[in-house]
Amino acid sequence: MTQEEKPQIYTFNCRHRIGILTKKSEMVEQPKCTVCDRFILEEIGYSKVELEIDTYNGEDMFKSRTVTMVTEKLHNALQQAGIKGYAPLKVSKVRFKYSEVDLKTVPNLVYLAVLSPAVGNIPIAYDYTGRCEACKQYHSKYNEEKSVLINRKSDKDAAHLQVYYDSWEGADIFNLADHGELGVTQKFLDVLKDFNCPDLVVIPAEWI
């Protein structure tokens, strides 16, 4: 496939919040490499999600911890567009006890549980120091000068992440092996245009 035929990809971070995950939310335990002791991302992040909501104003996408959630209406549009790379899991809703939000005004919510495998990339906030012979994951070392790139709050002067095309299996939303933001295709972003999705940080990425 030529460079022109490859889909445009982006790093994607939804920073909008309407509440927090409760203790009833259940993380999925990831296996560890027996050699380097690093977690191997093979499963979805959570098997159960309960969101304690303190405000809602008609948004269609929001996040708590690493869980990206959408309204059922937006999820239906993602399905109709043939978006690949995630499993839909129902989100249970509870009201924050000090909030006046009426849960009847909050639509059904869906957790976009991103599937494995993670797509390889060159880190922008770390330096590679080697590679594990067993799990093939890269070891990385914290770089203080690059640390400001870890939590990107806007696209202003943002570095474009370099992503290994050969490690991508055609998903429209995917985890990145050595980067905290999600990766998405233009096809995924096109679905969002007709929905209320505030506080998104979307930065072009580059195939290598």
mmCIF file of N, CA, C and O in Angstrom, residues 108-160:
data_model
loop_
_atom_site.group_PDB
_atom_site.id
_atom_site.type_symbol
_atom_site.label_atom_id
_atom_site.label_comp_id
_atom_site.label_asym_id
_atom_site.label_seq_id
_atom_site.Cartn_x
_atom_site.Cartn_y
_atom_site.Cartn_z
ATOM 1 N N ASN A 108 -28.718 6.108 27.549
ATOM 2 C CA ASN A 108 -27.904 4.917 27.748
ATOM 3 C C ASN A 108 -26.484 5.186 27.271
ATOM 4 O O ASN A 108 -26.267 5.849 26.253
ATOM 5 N N LEU A 109 -25.524 4.668 28.021
ATOM 6 C CA LEU A 109 -24.116 4.924 27.729
ATOM 7 C C LEU A 109 -23.396 3.631 27.366
ATOM 8 O O LEU A 109 -23.740 2.547 27.864
ATOM 9 N N VAL A 110 -22.374 3.759 26.528
ATOM 10 C CA VAL A 110 -21.607 2.608 26.062
ATOM 11 C C VAL A 110 -20.117 2.887 26.251
ATOM 12 O O VAL A 110 -19.626 3.970 25.893
ATOM 13 N N TYR A 111 -19.413 1.927 26.823
ATOM 14 C CA TYR A 111 -17.956 1.989 26.969
ATOM 15 C C TYR A 111 -17.315 1.427 25.712
ATOM 16 O O TYR A 111 -17.617 0.305 25.308
ATOM 17 N N LEU A 112 -16.441 2.206 25.090
ATOM 18 C CA LEU A 112 -15.699 1.732 23.920
ATOM 19 C C LEU A 112 -14.464 0.982 24.414
ATOM 20 O O LEU A 112 -13.395 1.557 24.632
ATOM 21 N N ALA A 113 -14.627 -0.315 24.633
ATOM 22 C CA ALA A 113 -13.551 -1.151 25.171
ATOM 23 C C ALA A 113 -12.602 -1.516 24.039
ATOM 24 O O ALA A 113 -12.889 -2.398 23.226
ATOM 25 N N VAL A 114 -11.480 -0.827 23.980
ATOM 26 C CA VAL A 114 -10.543 -0.994 22.869
ATOM 27 C C VAL A 114 -9.884 -2.364 22.940
ATOM 28 O O VAL A 114 -9.435 -2.809 23.993
ATOM 29 N N LEU A 115 -9.831 -3.028 21.809
ATOM 30 C CA LEU A 115 -9.325 -4.392 21.726
ATOM 31 C C LEU A 115 -7.817 -4.403 21.458
ATOM 32 O O LEU A 115 -7.244 -3.442 20.964
ATOM 33 N N SER A 116 -7.185 -5.523 21.778
ATOM 34 C CA SER A 116 -5.778 -5.710 21.437
ATOM 35 C C SER A 116 -5.692 -6.184 19.980
ATOM 36 O O SER A 116 -6.702 -6.608 19.408
ATOM 37 N N PRO A 117 -4.546 -6.130 19.361
ATOM 38 C CA PRO A 117 -3.259 -5.731 19.950
ATOM 39 C C PRO A 117 -3.030 -4.226 19.854
ATOM 40 O O PRO A 117 -3.617 -3.540 19.016
ATOM 41 N N ALA A 118 -2.144 -3.742 20.734
ATOM 42 C CA ALA A 118 -1.734 -2.341 20.658
ATOM 43 C C ALA A 118 -0.832 -2.153 19.443
ATOM 44 O O ALA A 118 -0.086 -3.046 19.050
ATOM 45 N N VAL A 119 -0.900 -0.983 18.851
ATOM 46 C CA VAL A 119 -0.112 -0.662 17.667
ATOM 47 C C VAL A 119 1.203 -0.019 18.105
ATOM 48 O O VAL A 119 1.225 0.840 18.993
ATOM 49 N N GLY A 120 2.299 -0.446 17.494
ATOM 50 C CA GLY A 120 3.609 0.055 17.877
ATOM 51 C C GLY A 120 3.844 1.494 17.475
ATOM 52 O O GLY A 120 3.294 1.983 16.477
ATOM 53 N N ASN A 121 4.656 2.177 18.239
ATOM 54 C CA ASN A 121 4.971 3.581 17.955
ATOM 55 C C ASN A 121 6.322 3.945 18.538
ATOM 56 O O ASN A 121 6.851 3.238 19.411
ATOM 57 N N ILE A 122 6.882 5.032 18.066
ATOM 58 C CA ILE A 122 8.102 5.580 18.654
ATOM 59 C C ILE A 122 7.689 6.566 19.743
ATOM 60 O O ILE A 122 6.947 7.512 19.465
ATOM 61 N N PRO A 123 8.114 6.363 20.989
ATOM 62 C CA PRO A 123 7.675 7.253 22.074
ATOM 63 C C PRO A 123 8.098 8.696 21.839
ATOM 64 O O PRO A 123 9.147 8.962 21.238
ATOM 65 N N ILE A 124 7.266 9.612 22.310
ATOM 66 C CA ILE A 124 7.630 11.028 22.228
ATOM 67 C C ILE A 124 8.022 11.589 23.591
ATOM 68 O O ILE A 124 8.506 12.718 23.676
ATOM 69 N N ALA A 125 7.821 10.818 24.659
ATOM 70 C CA ALA A 125 8.176 11.301 25.992
ATOM 71 C C ALA A 125 9.159 10.372 26.702
ATOM 72 O O ALA A 125 9.492 10.596 27.857
ATOM 73 N N TYR A 126 9.606 9.342 26.019
ATOM 74 C CA TYR A 126 10.538 8.380 26.593
ATOM 75 C C TYR A 126 11.619 8.056 25.562
ATOM 76 O O TYR A 126 11.476 8.330 24.369
ATOM 77 N N ASP A 127 12.699 7.433 26.023
ATOM 78 C CA ASP A 127 13.754 6.951 25.146
ATOM 79 C C ASP A 127 13.828 5.434 25.244
ATOM 80 O O ASP A 127 13.779 4.869 26.337
ATOM 81 N N TYR A 128 13.944 4.763 24.114
ATOM 82 C CA TYR A 128 14.119 3.314 24.117
ATOM 83 C C TYR A 128 15.486 2.954 24.694
ATOM 84 O O TYR A 128 16.500 3.604 24.417
ATOM 85 N N THR A 129 15.513 1.889 25.492
ATOM 86 C CA THR A 129 16.783 1.409 26.061
ATOM 87 C C THR A 129 17.062 -0.045 25.686
ATOM 88 O O THR A 129 18.098 -0.584 26.053
ATOM 89 N N GLY A 130 16.155 -0.688 24.989
ATOM 90 C CA GLY A 130 16.350 -2.082 24.615
ATOM 91 C C GLY A 130 15.021 -2.743 24.328
ATOM 92 O O GLY A 130 13.967 -2.097 24.343
ATOM 93 N N ARG A 131 15.069 -4.052 24.086
ATOM 94 C CA ARG A 131 13.856 -4.786 23.766
ATOM 95 C C ARG A 131 13.882 -6.143 24.443
ATOM 96 O O ARG A 131 14.923 -6.819 24.448
ATOM 97 N N CYS A 132 12.756 -6.559 25.007
ATOM 98 C CA CYS A 132 12.664 -7.846 25.687
ATOM 99 C C CYS A 132 12.670 -8.973 24.651
ATOM 100 O O CYS A 132 11.891 -8.950 23.699
ATOM 101 N N GLU A 133 13.521 -9.967 24.860
ATOM 102 C CA GLU A 133 13.607 -11.082 23.927
ATOM 103 C C GLU A 133 12.375 -11.980 24.000
ATOM 104 O O GLU A 133 12.057 -12.676 23.034
ATOM 105 N N ALA A 134 11.677 -11.948 25.135
ATOM 106 C CA ALA A 134 10.516 -12.826 25.314
ATOM 107 C C ALA A 134 9.243 -12.221 24.729
ATOM 108 O O ALA A 134 8.618 -12.793 23.843
ATOM 109 N N CYS A 135 8.836 -11.036 25.218
ATOM 110 C CA CYS A 135 7.565 -10.445 24.785
ATOM 111 C C CYS A 135 7.722 -9.456 23.631
ATOM 112 O O CYS A 135 6.724 -8.976 23.090
ATOM 113 N N LYS A 136 8.961 -9.128 23.283
ATOM 114 C CA LYS A 136 9.280 -8.233 22.164
ATOM 115 C C LYS A 136 8.883 -6.780 22.409
ATOM 116 O O LYS A 136 8.955 -5.957 21.507
ATOM 117 N N GLN A 137 8.478 -6.462 23.631
ATOM 118 C CA GLN A 137 8.164 -5.075 23.936
ATOM 119 C C GLN A 137 9.445 -4.287 24.183
ATOM 120 O O GLN A 137 10.431 -4.820 24.693
ATOM 121 N N TYR A 138 9.405 -3.011 23.836
ATOM 122 C CA TYR A 138 10.556 -2.152 24.060
ATOM 123 C C TYR A 138 10.601 -1.681 25.505
ATOM 124 O O TYR A 138 9.571 -1.374 26.112
ATOM 125 N N HIS A 139 11.809 -1.608 26.048
ATOM 126 C CA HIS A 139 12.018 -0.960 27.337
ATOM 127 C C HIS A 139 12.245 0.521 27.088
ATOM 128 O O HIS A 139 12.854 0.903 26.082
ATOM 129 N N SER A 140 11.778 1.333 27.980
ATOM 130 C CA SER A 140 11.944 2.766 27.791
ATOM 131 C C SER A 140 12.367 3.436 29.092
ATOM 132 O O SER A 140 12.107 2.936 30.186
ATOM 133 N N LYS A 141 13.020 4.575 28.937
ATOM 134 C CA LYS A 141 13.525 5.338 30.073
ATOM 135 C C LYS A 141 12.905 6.723 30.046
ATOM 136 O O LYS A 141 12.808 7.355 28.994
ATOM 137 N N TYR A 142 12.486 7.169 31.219
ATOM 138 C CA TYR A 142 11.883 8.500 31.344
ATOM 139 C C TYR A 142 12.872 9.573 30.922
ATOM 140 O O TYR A 142 14.042 9.558 31.309
ATOM 141 N N ASN A 143 12.406 10.509 30.097
ATOM 142 C CA ASN A 143 13.220 11.621 29.636
ATOM 143 C C ASN A 143 12.605 12.906 30.172
ATOM 144 O O ASN A 143 11.523 13.303 29.736
ATOM 145 N N GLU A 144 13.282 13.541 31.109
ATOM 146 C CA GLU A 144 12.713 14.712 31.779
ATOM 147 C C GLU A 144 12.425 15.847 30.801
ATOM 148 O O GLU A 144 11.416 16.545 30.925
ATOM 149 N N GLU A 145 13.281 16.031 29.813
ATOM 150 C CA GLU A 145 13.085 17.110 28.854
ATOM 151 C C GLU A 145 11.848 16.881 27.991
ATOM 152 O O GLU A 145 11.205 17.833 27.547
ATOM 153 N N LYS A 146 11.510 15.619 27.753
ATOM 154 C CA LYS A 146 10.351 15.293 26.926
ATOM 155 C C LYS A 146 9.074 15.103 27.741
ATOM 156 O O LYS A 146 8.011 14.875 27.174
ATOM 157 N N SER A 147 9.168 15.189 29.060
ATOM 158 C CA SER A 147 8.041 14.845 29.930
ATOM 159 C C SER A 147 6.801 15.692 29.681
ATOM 160 O O SER A 147 5.678 15.253 29.924
ATOM 161 N N VAL A 148 6.990 16.909 29.176
ATOM 162 C CA VAL A 148 5.841 17.785 28.919
ATOM 163 C C VAL A 148 4.953 17.228 27.808
ATOM 164 O O VAL A 148 3.808 17.655 27.642
ATOM 165 N N LEU A 149 5.456 16.254 27.064
ATOM 166 C CA LEU A 149 4.701 15.678 25.967
ATOM 167 C C LEU A 149 3.791 14.536 26.413
ATOM 168 O O LEU A 149 3.016 14.009 25.619
ATOM 169 N N ILE A 150 3.893 14.131 27.680
ATOM 170 C CA ILE A 150 3.122 12.982 28.151
ATOM 171 C C ILE A 150 1.636 13.304 28.201
ATOM 172 O O ILE A 150 0.798 12.547 27.726
ATOM 173 N N ASN A 151 1.292 14.415 28.795
ATOM 174 C CA ASN A 151 -0.110 14.784 28.991
ATOM 175 C C ASN A 151 -0.437 15.988 28.120
ATOM 176 O O ASN A 151 -0.312 17.133 28.538
ATOM 177 N N ARG A 152 -0.842 15.738 26.897
ATOM 178 C CA ARG A 152 -1.048 16.806 25.925
ATOM 179 C C ARG A 152 -2.461 17.365 26.056
ATOM 180 O O ARG A 152 -3.443 16.670 25.811
ATOM 181 N N LYS A 153 -2.542 18.631 26.446
ATOM 182 C CA LYS A 153 -3.835 19.251 26.705
ATOM 183 C C LYS A 153 -4.380 20.020 25.510
ATOM 184 O O LYS A 153 -5.527 20.445 25.522
ATOM 185 N N SER A 154 -3.563 20.189 24.475
ATOM 186 C CA SER A 154 -4.023 20.859 23.267
ATOM 187 C C SER A 154 -3.166 20.385 22.102
ATOM 188 O O SER A 154 -2.158 19.689 22.288
ATOM 189 N N ASP A 155 -3.562 20.792 20.903
ATOM 190 C CA ASP A 155 -2.802 20.405 19.722
ATOM 191 C C ASP A 155 -1.780 21.473 19.319
ATOM 192 O O ASP A 155 -1.096 21.329 18.304
ATOM 193 N N LYS A 156 -1.642 22.506 20.120
ATOM 194 C CA LYS A 156 -0.728 23.593 19.796
ATOM 195 C C LYS A 156 0.725 23.119 19.885
ATOM 196 O O LYS A 156 1.168 22.633 20.932
ATOM 197 N N ASP A 157 1.449 23.271 18.783
ATOM 198 C CA ASP A 157 2.869 22.907 18.715
ATOM 199 C C ASP A 157 3.122 21.471 19.163
ATOM 200 O O ASP A 157 4.177 21.158 19.728
ATOM 201 N N ALA A 158 2.159 20.587 18.931
ATOM 202 C CA ALA A 158 2.267 19.207 19.404
ATOM 203 C C ALA A 158 3.059 18.346 18.426
ATOM 204 O O ALA A 158 2.890 18.448 17.205
ATOM 205 N N ALA A 159 3.918 17.498 18.968
ATOM 206 C CA ALA A 159 4.682 16.572 18.132
ATOM 207 C C ALA A 159 3.747 15.528 17.535
ATOM 208 O O ALA A 159 2.795 15.077 18.183
ATOM 209 N N HIS A 160 4.015 15.146 16.302
ATOM 210 C CA HIS A 160 3.232 14.116 15.636
ATOM 211 C C HIS A 160 3.829 12.747 15.941
ATOM 212 O O HIS A 160 4.994 12.493 15.629
#
